[in-house]
XYZ file of C-alpha atoms in Angstrom:
769
model
C 62.576 -94.911 216.460
C 58.984 -94.583 218.056
C 58.978 -90.833 217.255
C 59.909 -91.430 213.659
C 57.351 -94.186 213.319
C 54.738 -92.091 214.770
C 55.454 -88.951 212.610
C 55.396 -91.348 209.529
C 52.063 -92.953 210.455
C 50.507 -89.450 211.390
C 51.644 -88.150 208.121
C 49.816 -91.026 206.386
C 46.634 -90.355 208.215
C 46.799 -86.726 207.338
C 47.377 -87.277 203.579
C 44.799 -89.884 202.786
C 45.064 -88.886 198.919
C 48.683 -89.860 198.952
C 48.075 -93.145 200.713
C 44.952 -93.829 198.201
C 47.255 -93.524 195.376
C 50.031 -95.703 196.787
C 47.346 -98.379 197.416
C 46.212 -98.214 193.704
C 49.828 -98.482 192.416
C 50.504 -101.711 194.541
C 47.046 -102.965 193.624
C 47.742 -102.316 189.960
C 51.313 -104.134 190.026
C 49.415 -107.169 191.788
C 46.502 -107.142 189.127
C 49.128 -107.158 186.435
C 50.660 -110.290 187.997
C 47.289 -112.137 187.787
C 46.718 -111.145 184.149
C 50.133 -110.964 182.574
C 53.134 -111.052 184.651
C 55.457 -111.557 181.702
C 55.040 -108.115 180.713
C 56.988 -106.784 183.551
C 59.379 -109.866 184.272
C 60.431 -109.752 180.392
C 61.812 -106.216 181.093
C 64.261 -107.546 183.491
C 65.063 -110.858 181.912
C 68.711 -111.034 180.424
C 69.100 -113.669 177.867
C 72.671 -114.974 178.089
C 74.376 -116.154 174.844
C 74.445 -119.813 174.313
C 77.825 -121.299 175.824
C 78.921 -124.638 174.816
C 79.424 -126.939 177.756
C 82.965 -128.081 178.588
C 83.894 -131.329 177.101
C 84.767 -133.790 179.702
C 86.760 -136.951 179.005
C 84.615 -140.062 179.293
C 85.429 -143.651 179.331
C 84.558 -145.142 175.864
C 82.320 -148.114 175.877
C 80.945 -150.402 173.182
C 77.735 -149.349 171.390
C 74.939 -151.538 172.766
C 72.590 -153.121 170.365
C 69.342 -151.319 169.473
C 67.136 -153.143 172.087
C 64.189 -151.701 174.035
C 64.748 -153.315 177.369
C 61.680 -154.443 179.467
C 60.851 -152.225 182.277
C 58.386 -152.605 185.221
C 58.962 -148.926 186.492
C 58.682 -146.705 183.647
C 54.880 -146.969 182.976
C 52.701 -143.852 182.848
C 49.924 -145.412 184.782
C 49.245 -148.821 186.660
C 45.807 -150.403 186.301
C 45.359 -152.641 189.428
C 42.887 -155.547 188.743
C 41.481 -157.647 191.459
C 39.894 -160.739 190.248
C 39.952 -164.233 192.026
C 39.134 -165.999 188.590
C 41.978 -165.043 186.615
C 43.111 -168.630 185.917
C 39.716 -169.893 184.646
C 38.103 -169.852 181.282
C 35.829 -166.976 181.901
C 38.378 -164.977 184.003
C 40.929 -165.234 181.407
C 38.518 -164.119 178.688
C 37.312 -161.364 180.867
C 40.931 -160.016 181.522
C 41.908 -160.220 177.756
C 38.554 -158.224 176.928
C 39.535 -155.548 179.209
C 43.046 -155.222 177.738
C 41.715 -155.198 174.253
C 39.075 -152.531 175.110
C 41.834 -150.277 176.799
C 44.209 -150.780 173.972
C 41.450 -149.616 171.546
C 41.677 -146.214 173.168
C 43.558 -143.822 170.780
C 45.743 -142.468 173.637
C 46.782 -145.799 174.987
C 50.112 -146.686 173.247
C 50.922 -150.006 174.988
C 50.059 -152.229 177.906
C 52.503 -154.541 179.528
C 51.006 -157.302 181.490
C 51.794 -161.066 182.381
C 50.524 -162.160 178.805
C 52.957 -159.920 177.099
C 56.302 -160.604 179.006
C 58.986 -162.442 176.974
C 58.775 -166.029 177.499
C 61.812 -167.913 178.932
C 62.426 -171.019 176.847
C 65.492 -172.011 175.184
C 63.882 -171.821 171.736
C 62.782 -168.242 172.178
C 59.209 -168.940 171.007
C 56.491 -166.694 171.801
C 53.998 -168.318 174.072
C 51.400 -166.508 176.236
C 51.207 -167.455 179.823
C 47.263 -167.479 179.800
C 45.944 -170.171 177.711
C 42.776 -169.599 175.366
C 39.380 -169.365 176.990
C 38.509 -172.965 175.696
C 41.511 -174.631 177.319
C 40.872 -177.104 180.060
C 41.172 -176.666 183.823
C 44.430 -178.463 183.838
C 45.965 -176.036 181.219
C 45.079 -173.219 183.461
C 46.581 -174.910 186.602
C 49.880 -175.424 184.498
C 49.441 -171.679 183.410
C 49.307 -170.636 187.108
C 52.448 -172.641 187.782
C 54.129 -171.181 184.705
C 53.184 -167.702 185.998
C 54.588 -168.312 189.464
C 57.848 -169.565 187.939
C 58.290 -166.569 185.510
C 60.446 -163.968 187.601
C 58.829 -161.057 185.679
C 55.425 -162.181 186.510
C 55.511 -163.654 190.208
C 55.361 -160.624 192.611
C 55.964 -158.408 189.752
C 52.819 -158.378 187.626
C 50.712 -160.972 189.446
C 50.418 -161.095 193.246
C 51.667 -164.185 195.206
C 47.978 -165.352 195.884
C 47.211 -164.961 192.111
C 44.261 -162.414 192.697
C 45.772 -159.129 191.826
C 47.003 -158.308 188.258
C 48.921 -155.241 187.154
C 48.515 -153.681 183.752
C 51.381 -151.189 183.132
C 49.978 -148.699 180.608
C 51.903 -146.065 178.507
C 50.158 -143.274 176.889
C 50.309 -141.670 173.430
C 50.385 -138.154 174.684
C 49.383 -136.690 171.274
C 45.871 -138.003 171.652
C 45.436 -137.333 175.591
C 42.649 -134.778 175.772
C 42.313 -134.204 179.419
C 43.311 -135.462 182.899
C 40.509 -137.890 183.160
C 41.928 -139.832 180.231
C 44.870 -140.680 182.432
C 42.845 -141.565 185.632
C 39.008 -142.194 186.026
C 38.337 -142.838 182.379
C 40.839 -145.646 182.328
C 38.913 -147.204 185.204
C 35.528 -146.568 183.631
C 36.476 -148.152 180.402
C 37.838 -151.229 182.242
C 34.580 -151.450 184.380
C 32.522 -151.086 181.115
C 34.527 -153.993 179.535
C 34.293 -156.014 182.644
C 30.421 -155.674 182.708
C 30.343 -157.742 179.562
C 31.300 -160.776 181.977
C 28.810 -160.350 184.908
C 29.801 -163.899 186.253
C 33.331 -162.569 186.756
C 33.976 -160.542 189.842
C 36.600 -157.985 188.964
C 37.408 -154.444 190.477
C 39.896 -151.800 189.385
C 42.053 -149.034 190.761
C 44.203 -146.631 188.904
C 47.705 -145.619 190.359
C 51.142 -144.905 188.959
C 53.290 -142.030 188.172
C 50.882 -139.732 186.034
C 47.671 -140.540 188.156
C 49.497 -139.790 191.401
C 50.741 -136.498 190.122
C 47.215 -135.422 188.775
C 45.695 -136.567 191.952
C 47.901 -134.119 194.021
C 47.287 -131.403 191.540
C 43.559 -131.781 191.403
C 43.255 -131.828 195.139
C 45.276 -128.648 195.335
C 43.050 -126.956 192.850
C 39.778 -128.036 194.556
C 40.998 -126.999 198.060
C 42.498 -123.711 196.652
C 39.233 -121.972 196.781
C 37.086 -124.162 198.998
C 38.902 -123.824 202.312
C 39.823 -120.260 201.526
C 35.977 -119.395 201.352
C 35.297 -121.605 204.474
C 38.293 -120.105 206.380
C 37.317 -116.460 205.572
C 33.669 -116.998 206.458
C 34.448 -118.550 209.832
C 36.932 -115.664 210.455
C 34.484 -112.965 209.658
C 31.827 -114.875 211.742
C 33.991 -114.841 214.762
C 35.062 -111.242 214.205
C 31.486 -110.169 214.163
C 30.723 -112.162 217.453
C 33.781 -110.400 219.177
C 33.365 -106.995 217.794
C 29.621 -106.640 217.964
C 29.831 -103.895 215.190
C 29.533 -104.542 211.501
C 31.477 -101.541 210.329
C 34.490 -102.491 212.563
C 34.518 -105.942 211.020
C 34.287 -104.670 207.409
C 37.272 -102.367 208.045
C 39.452 -104.977 209.839
C 38.663 -107.432 207.058
C 39.749 -105.118 204.296
C 43.397 -105.095 205.346
C 44.095 -108.736 205.144
C 42.028 -109.114 202.010
C 44.106 -106.532 200.475
C 47.414 -108.183 201.697
C 46.433 -111.658 200.232
C 45.401 -109.936 196.921
C 48.641 -108.182 196.714
C 50.715 -111.251 197.756
C 49.090 -113.843 195.487
C 49.463 -111.431 192.504
C 53.209 -110.591 193.318
C 53.928 -114.282 193.561
C 53.188 -114.545 189.897
C 56.257 -112.422 189.012
C 58.531 -114.861 190.796
C 56.712 -118.059 189.669
C 56.052 -119.130 193.073
C 52.272 -119.462 192.625
C 52.420 -123.455 192.181
C 53.919 -124.171 195.473
C 51.806 -126.747 197.274
C 51.566 -124.618 200.478
C 50.822 -121.460 198.640
C 47.309 -122.228 197.304
C 45.551 -123.099 200.576
C 47.878 -122.440 203.539
C 49.364 -119.137 202.639
C 46.173 -117.097 201.956
C 44.653 -118.324 205.320
C 48.040 -117.736 207.143
C 48.219 -114.212 205.676
C 44.495 -113.457 206.473
C 45.175 -114.512 210.092
C 48.360 -112.636 210.597
C 46.851 -109.464 209.005
C 43.737 -109.957 211.045
C 45.617 -110.140 214.314
C 47.484 -106.888 213.739
C 44.173 -105.343 212.317
C 42.283 -106.384 215.650
C 44.938 -104.960 217.906
C 44.834 -101.649 215.923
C 40.958 -101.564 215.538
C 40.582 -102.233 219.498
C 42.425 -99.059 220.211
C 40.734 -96.999 217.502
C 37.388 -98.161 218.795
C 38.328 -97.024 222.395
C 39.382 -93.595 221.282
C 36.258 -93.074 219.209
C 34.178 -94.243 222.204
C 35.839 -91.711 224.366
C 34.845 -88.759 221.943
C 37.702 -88.405 219.659
C 37.279 -87.460 215.907
C 37.719 -89.977 213.263
C 41.071 -88.839 212.127
C 42.426 -88.262 215.776
C 41.208 -91.636 216.704
C 42.914 -93.368 213.682
C 46.072 -91.249 214.462
C 46.007 -92.223 218.174
C 45.329 -95.693 217.513
C 48.391 -96.190 215.029
C 50.519 -94.285 217.626
C 49.480 -96.785 220.297
C 49.940 -99.937 218.718
C 51.551 -99.263 215.253
C 55.138 -99.932 216.379
C 54.242 -103.152 218.071
C 52.470 -104.253 214.886
C 55.598 -103.293 212.819
C 57.791 -105.162 215.358
C 55.528 -108.292 215.191
C 55.602 -108.261 211.427
C 59.333 -107.835 211.425
C 59.835 -110.849 213.761
C 56.989 -112.874 211.918
C 58.831 -112.296 208.599
C 62.109 -113.293 210.392
C 60.541 -116.522 211.486
C 59.100 -117.212 208.158
C 62.257 -116.244 206.160
C 64.339 -118.733 208.150
C 62.727 -121.313 205.905
C 64.674 -120.191 203.192
C 67.643 -121.767 204.898
C 66.184 -125.305 204.372
C 67.512 -127.527 201.633
C 64.018 -128.493 200.298
C 62.843 -126.368 197.452
C 59.124 -126.451 198.403
C 60.145 -125.159 202.074
C 62.426 -122.413 200.636
C 59.838 -120.990 198.206
C 57.117 -121.201 200.973
C 59.497 -119.133 203.223
C 60.118 -116.383 200.698
C 56.431 -116.351 199.958
C 55.639 -115.891 203.577
C 58.048 -113.100 203.910
C 56.785 -111.160 200.996
C 53.125 -111.726 202.105
C 53.717 -110.753 205.831
C 55.523 -107.423 204.688
C 52.748 -106.577 202.139
C 50.064 -107.357 204.739
C 51.625 -105.124 207.372
C 51.715 -102.238 204.799
C 47.795 -103.092 204.230
C 47.117 -103.002 207.762
C 48.843 -99.639 208.696
C 47.382 -97.945 205.646
C 43.947 -99.280 204.893
C 42.498 -99.437 208.401
C 43.641 -95.814 209.487
C 42.531 -94.716 206.003
C 38.980 -96.199 206.334
C 38.671 -95.101 209.954
C 39.426 -91.474 209.024
C 36.601 -91.381 206.450
C 32.797 -91.561 206.954
C 33.102 -95.196 207.803
C 34.978 -94.508 210.966
C 31.906 -92.460 212.235
C 30.365 -95.752 213.212
C 33.363 -97.915 214.099
C 32.804 -97.559 217.652
C 29.274 -98.825 217.652
C 29.052 -102.184 219.634
C 32.330 -101.380 221.497
C 30.558 -101.359 224.861
C 28.925 -104.780 223.995
C 32.130 -106.385 223.052
C 32.076 -110.129 224.034
C 35.728 -109.928 225.523
C 35.590 -106.520 227.005
C 32.523 -107.344 228.966
C 33.944 -110.311 230.333
C 37.659 -109.505 230.769
C 37.117 -108.615 234.293
C 35.968 -112.183 234.872
C 39.359 -113.570 233.912
C 41.136 -110.693 235.768
C 41.535 -112.987 238.703
C 44.247 -114.786 236.555
C 46.584 -111.902 236.744
C 46.085 -111.474 240.395
C 46.865 -115.196 241.067
C 49.922 -114.887 238.832
C 51.233 -111.962 240.755
C 50.709 -113.712 244.081
C 52.729 -116.702 242.991
C 55.353 -115.359 240.574
C 58.081 -117.250 241.949
C 56.528 -120.794 241.722
C 55.034 -119.878 238.200
C 58.289 -118.648 237.090
C 60.179 -121.824 237.833
C 57.296 -123.959 236.738
C 57.349 -122.095 233.318
C 61.174 -122.729 232.940
C 61.008 -126.238 234.199
C 57.983 -127.306 232.251
C 59.236 -125.786 228.971
C 62.651 -127.621 229.547
C 60.742 -130.837 230.045
C 58.458 -130.516 227.136
C 61.582 -129.578 224.973
C 63.315 -132.590 225.900
C 60.417 -134.695 225.126
C 60.034 -132.970 221.760
C 63.670 -133.657 220.854
C 62.890 -137.381 220.664
C 60.927 -136.643 217.463
C 62.347 -138.418 214.556
C 62.075 -137.582 210.873
C 59.965 -139.602 208.444
C 58.212 -139.327 205.017
C 55.523 -141.205 203.177
C 54.714 -140.841 199.368
C 51.081 -140.868 200.120
C 51.179 -138.084 202.636
C 51.035 -135.676 199.695
C 47.815 -137.199 198.444
C 44.316 -137.194 199.720
C 43.848 -139.914 202.085
C 40.930 -141.631 200.375
C 42.058 -140.855 196.755
C 42.169 -143.775 194.332
C 45.752 -143.440 193.824
C 46.532 -143.651 197.570
C 44.239 -146.569 198.019
C 45.923 -148.374 195.201
C 49.357 -147.696 196.518
C 48.208 -149.278 199.902
C 46.717 -152.179 198.162
C 50.003 -152.750 196.262
C 51.983 -152.524 199.430
C 50.106 -155.628 200.741
C 49.928 -157.580 197.267
C 53.381 -156.759 195.813
C 55.452 -155.361 198.540
C 55.147 -151.801 197.280
C 54.846 -149.832 193.998
C 57.987 -147.918 194.341
C 61.225 -149.526 192.844
C 64.950 -149.165 194.122
C 67.917 -151.109 193.024
C 71.485 -152.061 193.708
C 73.730 -150.989 190.865
C 76.651 -153.224 190.192
C 79.693 -152.245 188.026
C 82.938 -153.805 187.213
C 86.331 -152.790 185.800
C 87.564 -153.688 182.441
C 89.706 -156.371 183.961
C 86.452 -158.507 184.404
C 85.515 -160.195 181.075
C 81.968 -159.721 179.988
C 81.095 -163.408 180.201
C 83.126 -163.916 183.594
C 81.212 -166.209 186.077
C 82.194 -163.678 188.742
C 79.439 -161.281 187.366
C 76.740 -163.766 188.127
C 78.299 -164.722 191.564
C 78.418 -161.008 192.505
C 74.702 -160.523 191.457
C 73.690 -163.672 193.383
C 75.416 -162.282 196.414
C 73.366 -159.137 196.234
C 70.259 -161.022 195.612
C 70.668 -163.235 198.613
C 71.563 -160.070 200.738
C 68.263 -158.507 199.660
C 66.183 -161.710 200.170
C 67.338 -161.683 203.747
C 65.367 -158.540 204.540
C 61.775 -158.889 205.129
C 60.680 -155.438 204.039
C 62.431 -155.750 200.630
C 59.814 -157.062 198.124
C 60.759 -159.412 195.128
C 64.347 -158.843 194.075
C 64.706 -159.168 190.407
C 68.005 -159.715 188.404
C 69.803 -161.720 185.737
C 70.139 -164.374 188.363
C 66.289 -164.781 188.647
C 66.122 -165.028 184.707
C 68.840 -167.563 184.415
C 67.392 -169.789 187.217
C 64.115 -169.733 185.218
C 65.785 -171.562 182.327
C 65.830 -175.358 182.350
C 69.004 -176.958 184.156
C 70.672 -176.842 187.318
C 74.153 -175.974 188.590
C 76.232 -173.205 190.337
C 76.078 -169.643 189.133
C 79.611 -169.849 187.802
C 78.548 -172.738 185.632
C 75.464 -171.051 184.217
C 76.727 -167.652 183.142
C 76.939 -168.674 179.510
C 73.177 -169.378 179.483
C 72.555 -165.544 179.834
C 72.876 -165.411 175.957
C 69.578 -167.773 175.773
C 67.554 -164.910 177.320
C 65.546 -162.752 175.256
C 67.443 -159.447 174.589
C 64.677 -157.139 175.948
C 64.948 -159.250 179.281
C 68.571 -159.602 179.453
C 69.453 -155.981 178.933
C 66.836 -154.813 181.424
C 69.249 -156.033 184.149
C 72.637 -156.504 182.484
C 74.403 -154.330 179.873
C 77.879 -155.865 179.253
C 79.049 -152.953 176.968
C 78.666 -150.653 179.922
C 79.944 -153.265 182.372
C 76.790 -152.840 184.461
C 74.147 -154.996 185.970
C 71.390 -154.205 188.556
C 69.127 -155.931 191.078
C 65.688 -154.172 191.572
C 63.498 -154.594 194.495
C 60.169 -153.050 195.664
C 59.783 -150.772 198.683
C 56.472 -150.261 200.685
C 55.109 -146.788 201.546
C 55.518 -147.528 205.335
C 57.500 -144.443 206.042
C 61.023 -144.133 204.865
C 62.373 -143.999 208.356
C 61.237 -147.691 208.677
C 63.716 -148.548 205.889
C 66.538 -146.721 207.618
C 67.798 -149.884 209.484
C 67.301 -152.025 206.362
C 69.200 -149.802 204.047
C 72.145 -149.544 206.683
C 72.209 -153.292 206.940
C 72.261 -153.466 203.051
C 75.023 -150.951 202.960
C 77.020 -152.926 205.504
C 76.436 -156.318 203.557
C 77.318 -154.592 200.217
C 80.684 -153.408 201.831
C 81.375 -157.079 202.813
C 80.581 -158.325 199.288
C 82.750 -155.702 197.842
C 85.557 -157.159 199.897
C 85.045 -160.559 198.285
C 84.777 -159.055 194.783
C 87.465 -156.180 194.674
C 86.856 -155.343 190.955
C 83.157 -154.663 191.536
C 81.399 -151.705 192.996
C 77.936 -151.939 194.528
C 75.621 -148.849 195.117
C 72.124 -148.505 196.360
C 70.077 -146.201 194.102
C 66.361 -145.258 193.567
C 64.101 -142.529 194.829
C 63.315 -144.349 198.230
C 67.152 -144.678 198.778
C 67.527 -140.895 198.118
C 64.759 -140.014 200.361
C 66.301 -142.020 203.067
C 69.640 -140.360 202.574
C 68.219 -136.943 202.662
C 65.788 -137.769 205.651
C 68.145 -136.357 208.252
C 67.994 -133.116 206.319
C 64.733 -132.490 207.771
C 66.128 -132.385 211.323
C 68.931 -130.118 210.083
C 66.453 -127.903 208.401
C 64.318 -127.559 211.317
C 67.266 -126.798 213.634
C 68.590 -124.187 211.111
C 65.221 -122.464 210.731
C 64.279 -122.455 214.316
C 67.665 -121.804 215.627
C 68.433 -118.679 213.164
C 64.920 -117.432 213.644
C 65.054 -117.587 217.459
C 68.511 -115.905 217.634
C 67.555 -113.146 215.251
C 64.266 -112.390 217.108
C 66.014 -112.540 220.322
C 68.520 -109.923 219.075
C 65.757 -107.835 217.546
C 63.740 -107.643 220.854
C 66.799 -107.105 222.994
C 67.637 -104.038 220.672
C 64.078 -102.562 220.388
C 63.533 -102.951 224.296
C 67.165 -101.919 225.059
C 67.580 -104.749 227.268
C 69.149 -108.165 226.972
C 67.197 -109.073 230.151
C 63.795 -108.504 228.301
C 65.222 -110.553 225.248
C 65.831 -113.467 227.731
C 62.608 -113.264 229.446
C 60.895 -113.462 225.993
C 62.506 -116.866 225.284
C 60.316 -118.939 227.608
C 56.834 -117.803 226.389
C 58.004 -118.168 222.932
C 59.543 -121.562 223.261
C 56.855 -123.071 225.432
C 54.082 -123.302 222.651
C 56.622 -124.872 220.362
C 57.567 -127.536 223.154
C 53.866 -128.217 223.812
C 53.243 -128.920 220.205
C 56.276 -130.973 219.672
C 55.286 -133.056 222.735
C 51.858 -133.588 221.455
C 53.454 -134.911 218.178
C 55.611 -137.383 220.323
C 52.451 -138.671 222.239
C 50.238 -139.101 219.181
C 53.084 -141.015 217.355
C 53.748 -138.248 215.015
C 57.177 -137.449 213.205
C 59.134 -134.751 211.819
C 58.261 -134.233 208.192
C 58.640 -131.302 205.671
C 55.197 -129.905 206.863
C 56.373 -130.055 210.470
C 59.421 -127.899 209.593
C 57.142 -125.282 208.000
C 54.560 -125.569 210.791
C 57.126 -125.109 213.527
C 58.852 -122.088 211.900
C 55.492 -120.332 211.290
C 54.252 -120.977 214.532
C 57.262 -119.228 216.151
C 56.723 -116.241 213.946
C 53.068 -116.086 215.046
C 53.682 -117.041 218.838
C 56.120 -114.141 219.242
C 53.557 -111.576 218.077
C 51.526 -111.807 221.438
C 54.642 -111.746 223.399
C 55.751 -108.402 221.637
C 52.266 -106.741 222.229
C 52.396 -107.556 226.024
C 56.019 -106.357 226.313
C 55.502 -103.351 224.417
C 52.507 -102.399 226.514
C 54.581 -103.313 229.552
C 57.334 -100.980 228.696
C 54.837 -98.077 228.181
C 53.117 -98.696 231.576
C 56.408 -98.851 233.298
C 56.985 -95.263 232.168
C 53.800 -94.304 234.002
C 54.187 -95.996 237.381
C 57.015 -97.201 239.692
C 55.063 -100.416 240.639
C 55.868 -103.196 238.453
C 52.771 -105.119 239.444
C 50.595 -102.249 238.644
C 52.315 -102.098 235.079
C 51.733 -105.747 234.621
C 47.927 -105.372 235.458
C 47.575 -102.443 233.179
C 49.259 -104.317 230.466
C 47.096 -107.291 230.942
C 44.058 -104.988 230.845
C 45.242 -103.115 227.840
C 46.191 -106.012 225.562
C 44.281 -108.843 227.036
C 41.226 -108.168 224.810
C 43.142 -108.005 221.773
C 45.294 -111.142 222.615
C 42.247 -113.167 223.380
C 40.398 -111.984 220.291
C 43.337 -112.588 217.977
C 43.777 -116.175 219.270
C 40.217 -117.131 218.880
C 40.329 -115.693 215.187
C 43.651 -117.649 214.552
C 42.367 -121.048 216.037
C 39.083 -120.750 214.216
C 40.774 -119.795 210.901
C 43.297 -122.654 211.065
C 40.704 -125.214 212.315
C 38.740 -124.820 209.008
C 41.959 -126.463 207.419
C 41.388 -129.496 209.497
C 38.677 -130.672 207.154
C 41.025 -130.629 204.126
C 41.515 -134.109 202.421
C 45.327 -133.380 202.443
C 47.009 -134.851 205.295
C 49.796 -132.307 205.237
C 47.360 -129.488 205.476
C 45.501 -130.998 208.357
C 48.900 -131.548 210.252
C 49.772 -127.879 209.564
C 46.544 -126.672 210.842
C 46.489 -128.846 213.974
C 50.045 -127.887 215.038
C 49.331 -124.098 214.312
C 46.021 -124.164 216.448
C 47.758 -125.951 219.251
C 50.672 -123.627 219.266
C 48.614 -120.441 219.116
C 46.437 -121.702 221.904
C 49.484 -122.524 224.055
C 51.066 -119.173 223.228
C 48.195 -117.217 224.705
C 48.507 -119.271 228.042
C 52.243 -118.713 228.093
C 51.752 -114.826 227.461
C 48.917 -114.347 229.944
C 50.423 -116.570 232.761
C 54.109 -117.289 232.277
C 55.084 -113.943 230.795
C 53.593 -111.805 233.626
C 55.158 -114.021 236.315
C 58.621 -113.922 234.555
C 58.424 -110.084 234.461
C 57.549 -109.842 237.945
C 60.246 -112.176 238.985
C 63.148 -111.307 236.782
C 62.502 -107.859 235.072
C 64.779 -105.324 236.744
C 62.627 -102.718 238.905
C 62.328 -99.368 237.331
C 64.806 -97.116 239.143
C 63.178 -94.088 240.938
C 65.681 -91.671 239.621
C 64.317 -89.206 237.065
C 67.507 -88.978 235.113
C 67.555 -90.065 231.416
C 70.156 -92.485 232.202
C 67.845 -94.307 234.771
C 64.978 -94.376 232.274
C 66.512 -96.731 229.954
C 66.110 -100.442 231.303
C 69.368 -101.875 232.325
C 70.855 -105.000 230.561
C 72.081 -108.081 232.024
């Protein structure tokens, strides 16, 4: 395999015109992806004939009346109003003025707030909760009490302290002209209206479904280029410092730049460009991966040019020296990234496939662009600055490390194994978690509003207990209200459950007293939009909604388990009823364990495949086993750091751990490949290890520095997930360098089988365990 690879790369160096043509063809496909990918994808799209879906037998229900039920959870946006004078003459006038001004906007279709909720009275007469601005203080105090007694207002549209009011806004999308209409312009119009009442202290925040989505998209768009430019600039700067040669830096930078250009263009053909990790993380990641391979290649080419070789001979020798190792690192990196495709989360799957495509394209760029550039006139000056390289000049200062390692191989080997095991056990204590605000910039208005609603209302997110009953239960059976009341009492027993709402609360707000079984008939006195929001007798269904805070869905794990247990007990008392937890929070909790499964699947499959590949390439199971410790050690360090800092397993953690494994194994491969080559030259294993350290130490330190600097630029992102990814990557890569320069030499000296002195071909092949 090495001979075939060397012949192929040598042929490529000797035929620059063919390589140039191939680069232009790939670049043309990528460019078409940026401009009009449909021109190519349409050629391969097969339009299947329309097929009628099979008719399934469904239970027949009565047709419900045409009533638009009240909903507190389907608004497009939520305007959070903070005002400590709502129940005063000036405060009520100010709030109404703000609502009127917002409704005058052509793109605002409707606003639901406490003055618009159906009034609960036995006569069904409309009566706003807030009195007119000329009402007395006593009337306003009565209005406050009425609001506290209304189940759709207290804790739902008005906070318990009466200082925070929610305006639930629906848009007329025909008149929405830009994103600001749904976010900042709402707040600006509200502030403009509130300015007409300078004596009333009011503040506004915009949140809700649409503003949250737009906040995430806008942040991604802003970060898409900003942190790429910062990252590339820092990478270029550190490369200049390390190489001390401008020409070498330019050539090395060409390859990853070409790889990123190709990848982002090709992603368009597969509609993967909108993945949240592909706009910031992927370009920087591919730049770093390509740069590390490029640095290894350039270090060798510069050495050969400095020794007097011609441009083309130096390029050919450099590719022969490290090209196979670069190919192997790209393969193992792609395997590590590809294992993310086994995850159940679509975002992780798409990111995994995007990384695989990018790594392979970037490798092609490295082994073609750099030798091609170095064999041209640019290669004449590539070695300038070689003797002034920062790492080369100071590598002898850290040479004492390898001597120390070789003197204490036994102790360091067992320390490596023991420490890795201990850190791994600590890492296994990580528990999965997820927050909705994690996907938003920490200081964004939508995130601040969600945190405020957690405190004031018990959360923005709604979940529910869905109740259904068999046809044996009459629509007016008191059992229905009894079952709903039992569920309501169960929810009220949980401190983290915010303000349960059901037909029981609505009936309790009507005049009169008595047991639930005696008040079921009063449900007909409820306004239809209210009644049918929580009770549809035609479908034999009812629901009890409740609010959930954004405290991390793992916090609600014990709560939901207790609720499920309680619902099972209630079902035993009501055998003709079924009770089911529903809602986005419940679904996220149910799928939370999948994060752990995805991590185990991704890391496990990647580790096994990488082990098999290394054992096959090095023709030694023993070498494959030795490589496990330096590759697992950095992951264990990062996992332990997460535990000690109170972190948790999240979707971003799955991606970061898997990506880190793919990158961490690269340094191990370069060291092992050089070690195998040096063992062919000497019978002294210690001498082979020293030569390997000297031969690849410069490149390993340089690539690690570039990787850490590159990822550290993302630490300044306002997206929490991107900061976590960058921090985990930097810590893992730094730990990987320590493992490869300290633990790996000790393990090789201690456990690698010494090279037999026989000259036979059979003895030249390293033995397996």
